PDB file of C-alpha atoms in Angstrom:
ATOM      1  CA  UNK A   1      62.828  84.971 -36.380  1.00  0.00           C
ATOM      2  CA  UNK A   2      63.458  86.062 -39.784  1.00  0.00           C
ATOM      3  CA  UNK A   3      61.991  89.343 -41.651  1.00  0.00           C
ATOM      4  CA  UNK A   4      61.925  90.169 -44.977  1.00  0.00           C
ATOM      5  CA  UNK A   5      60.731  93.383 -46.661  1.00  0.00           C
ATOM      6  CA  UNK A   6      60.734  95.056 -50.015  1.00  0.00           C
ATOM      7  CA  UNK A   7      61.129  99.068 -50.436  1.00  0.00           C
ATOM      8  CA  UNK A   8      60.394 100.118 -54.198  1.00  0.00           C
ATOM      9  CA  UNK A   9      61.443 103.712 -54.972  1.00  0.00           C
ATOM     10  CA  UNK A  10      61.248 105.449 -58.459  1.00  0.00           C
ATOM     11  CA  UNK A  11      65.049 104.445 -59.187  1.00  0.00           C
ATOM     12  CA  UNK A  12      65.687 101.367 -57.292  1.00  0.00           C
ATOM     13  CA  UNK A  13      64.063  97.681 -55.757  1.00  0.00           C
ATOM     14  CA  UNK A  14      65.716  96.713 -52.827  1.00  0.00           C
ATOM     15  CA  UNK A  15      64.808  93.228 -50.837  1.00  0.00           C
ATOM     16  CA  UNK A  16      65.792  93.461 -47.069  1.00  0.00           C
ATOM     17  CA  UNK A  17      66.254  90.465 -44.708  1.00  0.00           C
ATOM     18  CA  UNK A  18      66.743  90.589 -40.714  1.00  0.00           C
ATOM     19  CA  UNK A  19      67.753  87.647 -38.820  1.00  0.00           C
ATOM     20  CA  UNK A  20      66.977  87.854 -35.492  1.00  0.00           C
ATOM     21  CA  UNK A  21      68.648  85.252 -33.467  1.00  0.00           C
ATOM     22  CA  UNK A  22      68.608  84.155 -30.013  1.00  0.00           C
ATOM     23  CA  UNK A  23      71.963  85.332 -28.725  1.00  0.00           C
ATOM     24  CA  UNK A  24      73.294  86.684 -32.473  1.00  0.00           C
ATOM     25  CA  UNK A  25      71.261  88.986 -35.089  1.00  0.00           C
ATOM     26  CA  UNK A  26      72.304  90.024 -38.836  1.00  0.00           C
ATOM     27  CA  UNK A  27      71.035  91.178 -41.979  1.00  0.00           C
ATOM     28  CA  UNK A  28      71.359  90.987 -45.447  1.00  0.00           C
ATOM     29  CA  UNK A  29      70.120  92.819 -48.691  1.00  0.00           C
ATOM     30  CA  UNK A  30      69.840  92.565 -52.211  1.00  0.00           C
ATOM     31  CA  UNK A  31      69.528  95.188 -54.923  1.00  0.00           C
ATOM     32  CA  UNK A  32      66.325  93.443 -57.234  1.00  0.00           C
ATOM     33  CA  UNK A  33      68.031  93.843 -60.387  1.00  0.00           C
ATOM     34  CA  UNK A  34      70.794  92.084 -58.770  1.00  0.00           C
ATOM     35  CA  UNK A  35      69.175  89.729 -56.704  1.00  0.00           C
ATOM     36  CA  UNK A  36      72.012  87.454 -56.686  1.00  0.00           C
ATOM     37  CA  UNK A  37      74.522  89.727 -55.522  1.00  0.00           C
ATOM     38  CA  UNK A  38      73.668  89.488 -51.846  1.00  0.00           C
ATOM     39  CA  UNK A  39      75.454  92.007 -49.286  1.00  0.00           C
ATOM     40  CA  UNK A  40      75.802  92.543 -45.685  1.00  0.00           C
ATOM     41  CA  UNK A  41      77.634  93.711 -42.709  1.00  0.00           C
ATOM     42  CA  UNK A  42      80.732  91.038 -42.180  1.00  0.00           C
ATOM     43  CA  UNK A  43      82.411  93.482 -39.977  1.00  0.00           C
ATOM     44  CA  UNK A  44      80.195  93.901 -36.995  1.00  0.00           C
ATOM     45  CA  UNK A  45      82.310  95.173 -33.992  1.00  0.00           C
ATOM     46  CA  UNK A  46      84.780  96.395 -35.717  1.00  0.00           C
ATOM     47  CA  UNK A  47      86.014  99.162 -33.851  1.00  0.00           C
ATOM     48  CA  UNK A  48      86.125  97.091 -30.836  1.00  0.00           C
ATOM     49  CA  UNK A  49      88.725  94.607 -33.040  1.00  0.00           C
ATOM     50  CA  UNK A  50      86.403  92.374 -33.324  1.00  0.00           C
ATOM     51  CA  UNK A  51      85.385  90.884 -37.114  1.00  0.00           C
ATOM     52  CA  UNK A  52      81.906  88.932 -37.410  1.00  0.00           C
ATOM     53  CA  UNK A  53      79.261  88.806 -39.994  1.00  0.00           C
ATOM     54  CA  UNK A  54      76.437  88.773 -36.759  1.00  0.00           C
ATOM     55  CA  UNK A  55      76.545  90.807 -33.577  1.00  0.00           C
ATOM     56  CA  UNK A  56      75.192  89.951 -30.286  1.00  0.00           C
ATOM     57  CA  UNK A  57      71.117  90.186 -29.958  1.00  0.00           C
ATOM     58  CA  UNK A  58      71.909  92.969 -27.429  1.00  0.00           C
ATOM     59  CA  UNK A  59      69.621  96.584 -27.107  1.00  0.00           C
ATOM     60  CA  UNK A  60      71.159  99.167 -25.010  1.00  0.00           C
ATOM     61  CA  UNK A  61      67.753 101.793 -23.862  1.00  0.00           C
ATOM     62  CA  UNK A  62      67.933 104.702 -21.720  1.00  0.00           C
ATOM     63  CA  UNK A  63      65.659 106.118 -18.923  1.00  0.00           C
ATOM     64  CA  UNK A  64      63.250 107.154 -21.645  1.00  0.00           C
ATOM     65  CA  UNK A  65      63.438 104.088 -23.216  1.00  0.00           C
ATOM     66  CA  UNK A  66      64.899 105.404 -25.914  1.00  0.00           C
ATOM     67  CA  UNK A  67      67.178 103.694 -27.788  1.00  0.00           C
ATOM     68  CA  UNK A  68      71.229 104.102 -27.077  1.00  0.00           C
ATOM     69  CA  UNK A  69      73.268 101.424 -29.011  1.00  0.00           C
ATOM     70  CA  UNK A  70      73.139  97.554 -30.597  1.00  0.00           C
ATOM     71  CA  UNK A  71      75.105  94.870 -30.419  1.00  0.00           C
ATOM     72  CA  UNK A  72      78.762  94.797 -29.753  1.00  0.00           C
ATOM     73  CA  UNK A  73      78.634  98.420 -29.021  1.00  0.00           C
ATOM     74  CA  UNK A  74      75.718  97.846 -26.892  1.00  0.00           C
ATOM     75  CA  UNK A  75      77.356  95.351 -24.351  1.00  0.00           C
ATOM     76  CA  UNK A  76      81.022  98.127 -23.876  1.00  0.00           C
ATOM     77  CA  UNK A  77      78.630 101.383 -23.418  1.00  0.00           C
ATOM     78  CA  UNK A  78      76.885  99.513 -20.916  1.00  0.00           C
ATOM     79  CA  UNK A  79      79.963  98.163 -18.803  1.00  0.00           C
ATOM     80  CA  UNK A  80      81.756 101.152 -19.408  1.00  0.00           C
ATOM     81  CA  UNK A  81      78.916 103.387 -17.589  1.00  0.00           C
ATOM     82  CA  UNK A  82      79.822 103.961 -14.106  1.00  0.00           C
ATOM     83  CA  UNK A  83      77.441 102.620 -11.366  1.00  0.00           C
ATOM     84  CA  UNK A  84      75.526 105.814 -11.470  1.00  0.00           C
ATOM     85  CA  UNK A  85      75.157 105.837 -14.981  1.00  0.00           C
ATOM     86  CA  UNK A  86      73.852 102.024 -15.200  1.00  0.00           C
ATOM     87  CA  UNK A  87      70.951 102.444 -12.843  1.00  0.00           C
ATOM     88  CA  UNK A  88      69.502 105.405 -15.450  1.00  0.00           C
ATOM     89  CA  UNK A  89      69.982 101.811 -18.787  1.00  0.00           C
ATOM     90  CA  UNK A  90      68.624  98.934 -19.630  1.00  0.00           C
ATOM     91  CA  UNK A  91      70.795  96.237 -21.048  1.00  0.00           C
ATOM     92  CA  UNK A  92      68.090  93.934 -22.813  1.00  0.00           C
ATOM     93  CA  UNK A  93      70.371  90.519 -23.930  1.00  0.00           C
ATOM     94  CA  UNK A  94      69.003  86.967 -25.175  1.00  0.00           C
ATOM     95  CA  UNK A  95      65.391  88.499 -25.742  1.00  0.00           C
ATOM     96  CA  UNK A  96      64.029  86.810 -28.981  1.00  0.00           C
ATOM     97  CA  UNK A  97      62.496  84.345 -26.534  1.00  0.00           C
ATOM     98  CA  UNK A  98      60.438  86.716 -24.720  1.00  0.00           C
ATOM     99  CA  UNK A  99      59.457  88.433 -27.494  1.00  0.00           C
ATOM    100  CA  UNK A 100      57.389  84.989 -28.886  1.00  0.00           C
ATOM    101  CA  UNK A 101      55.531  85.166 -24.719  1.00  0.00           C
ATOM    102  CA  UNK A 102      54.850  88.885 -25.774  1.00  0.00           C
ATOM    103  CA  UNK A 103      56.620  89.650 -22.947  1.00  0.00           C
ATOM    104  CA  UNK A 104      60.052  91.311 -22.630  1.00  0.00           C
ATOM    105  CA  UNK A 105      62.049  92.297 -18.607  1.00  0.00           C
ATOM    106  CA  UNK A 106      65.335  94.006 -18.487  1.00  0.00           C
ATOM    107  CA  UNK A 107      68.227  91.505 -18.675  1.00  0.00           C
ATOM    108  CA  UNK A 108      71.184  92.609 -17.404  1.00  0.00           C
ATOM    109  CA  UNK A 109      73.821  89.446 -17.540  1.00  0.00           C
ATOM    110  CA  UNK A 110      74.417  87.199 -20.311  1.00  0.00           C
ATOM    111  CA  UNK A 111      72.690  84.131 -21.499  1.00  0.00           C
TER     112      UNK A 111
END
């Protein structure tokens, strides 16, 4: 499931592009004027030691539903949370699927 949008503002053009994967998501941008000098995150995880240009399709919410964390950072929150703490999040992994039904349930263990 790819995206792609375009924000114009008085001093720049920038073209935006989300790839939503099944079990891995990333992105990627261009600035117009430059289109061929493409950039993007090839560090996702980093602080965990961990050096990839995707990061797990993982959204951690919290008993509002609001959102917590993505990703890497997602998946350690959430098994870092004592028992307690788990029952108030939702872990939603390996979701793209469900999205396509138009219909999404908390997932709590991998693919």
């Amino acid at each position: 499931m790819r995206y792609v949008w375009y924000y114009s503002y008085v001093d720049y053009e920038v073209c935006v592009a989300l790839d939503i994967g099944t079990t891995f998501s990333s992105f990627a941008y261009s600035y117009v004027e430059n289109k061929d000098d493409i950039k993007g995150c090839e560090e996702w995880g980093s602080n965990l030691g961990i050096l990839n240009p995707k990061a797990p399709t993982t959204v951690l919410v919290d008993e509002r539903k609001n959102f917590v964390s993505f990703g890497y950072e997602a998946q350690e929150e959430y098994l870092a949370m004592d028992e307690e703490t788990a029952k108030k999040h939702s872990l939603f992994e390996c979701f793209k699927l469900n999205l396509m039904e138009g219909e999404v349930s908390c997932l709590t263990e991998s693919c």
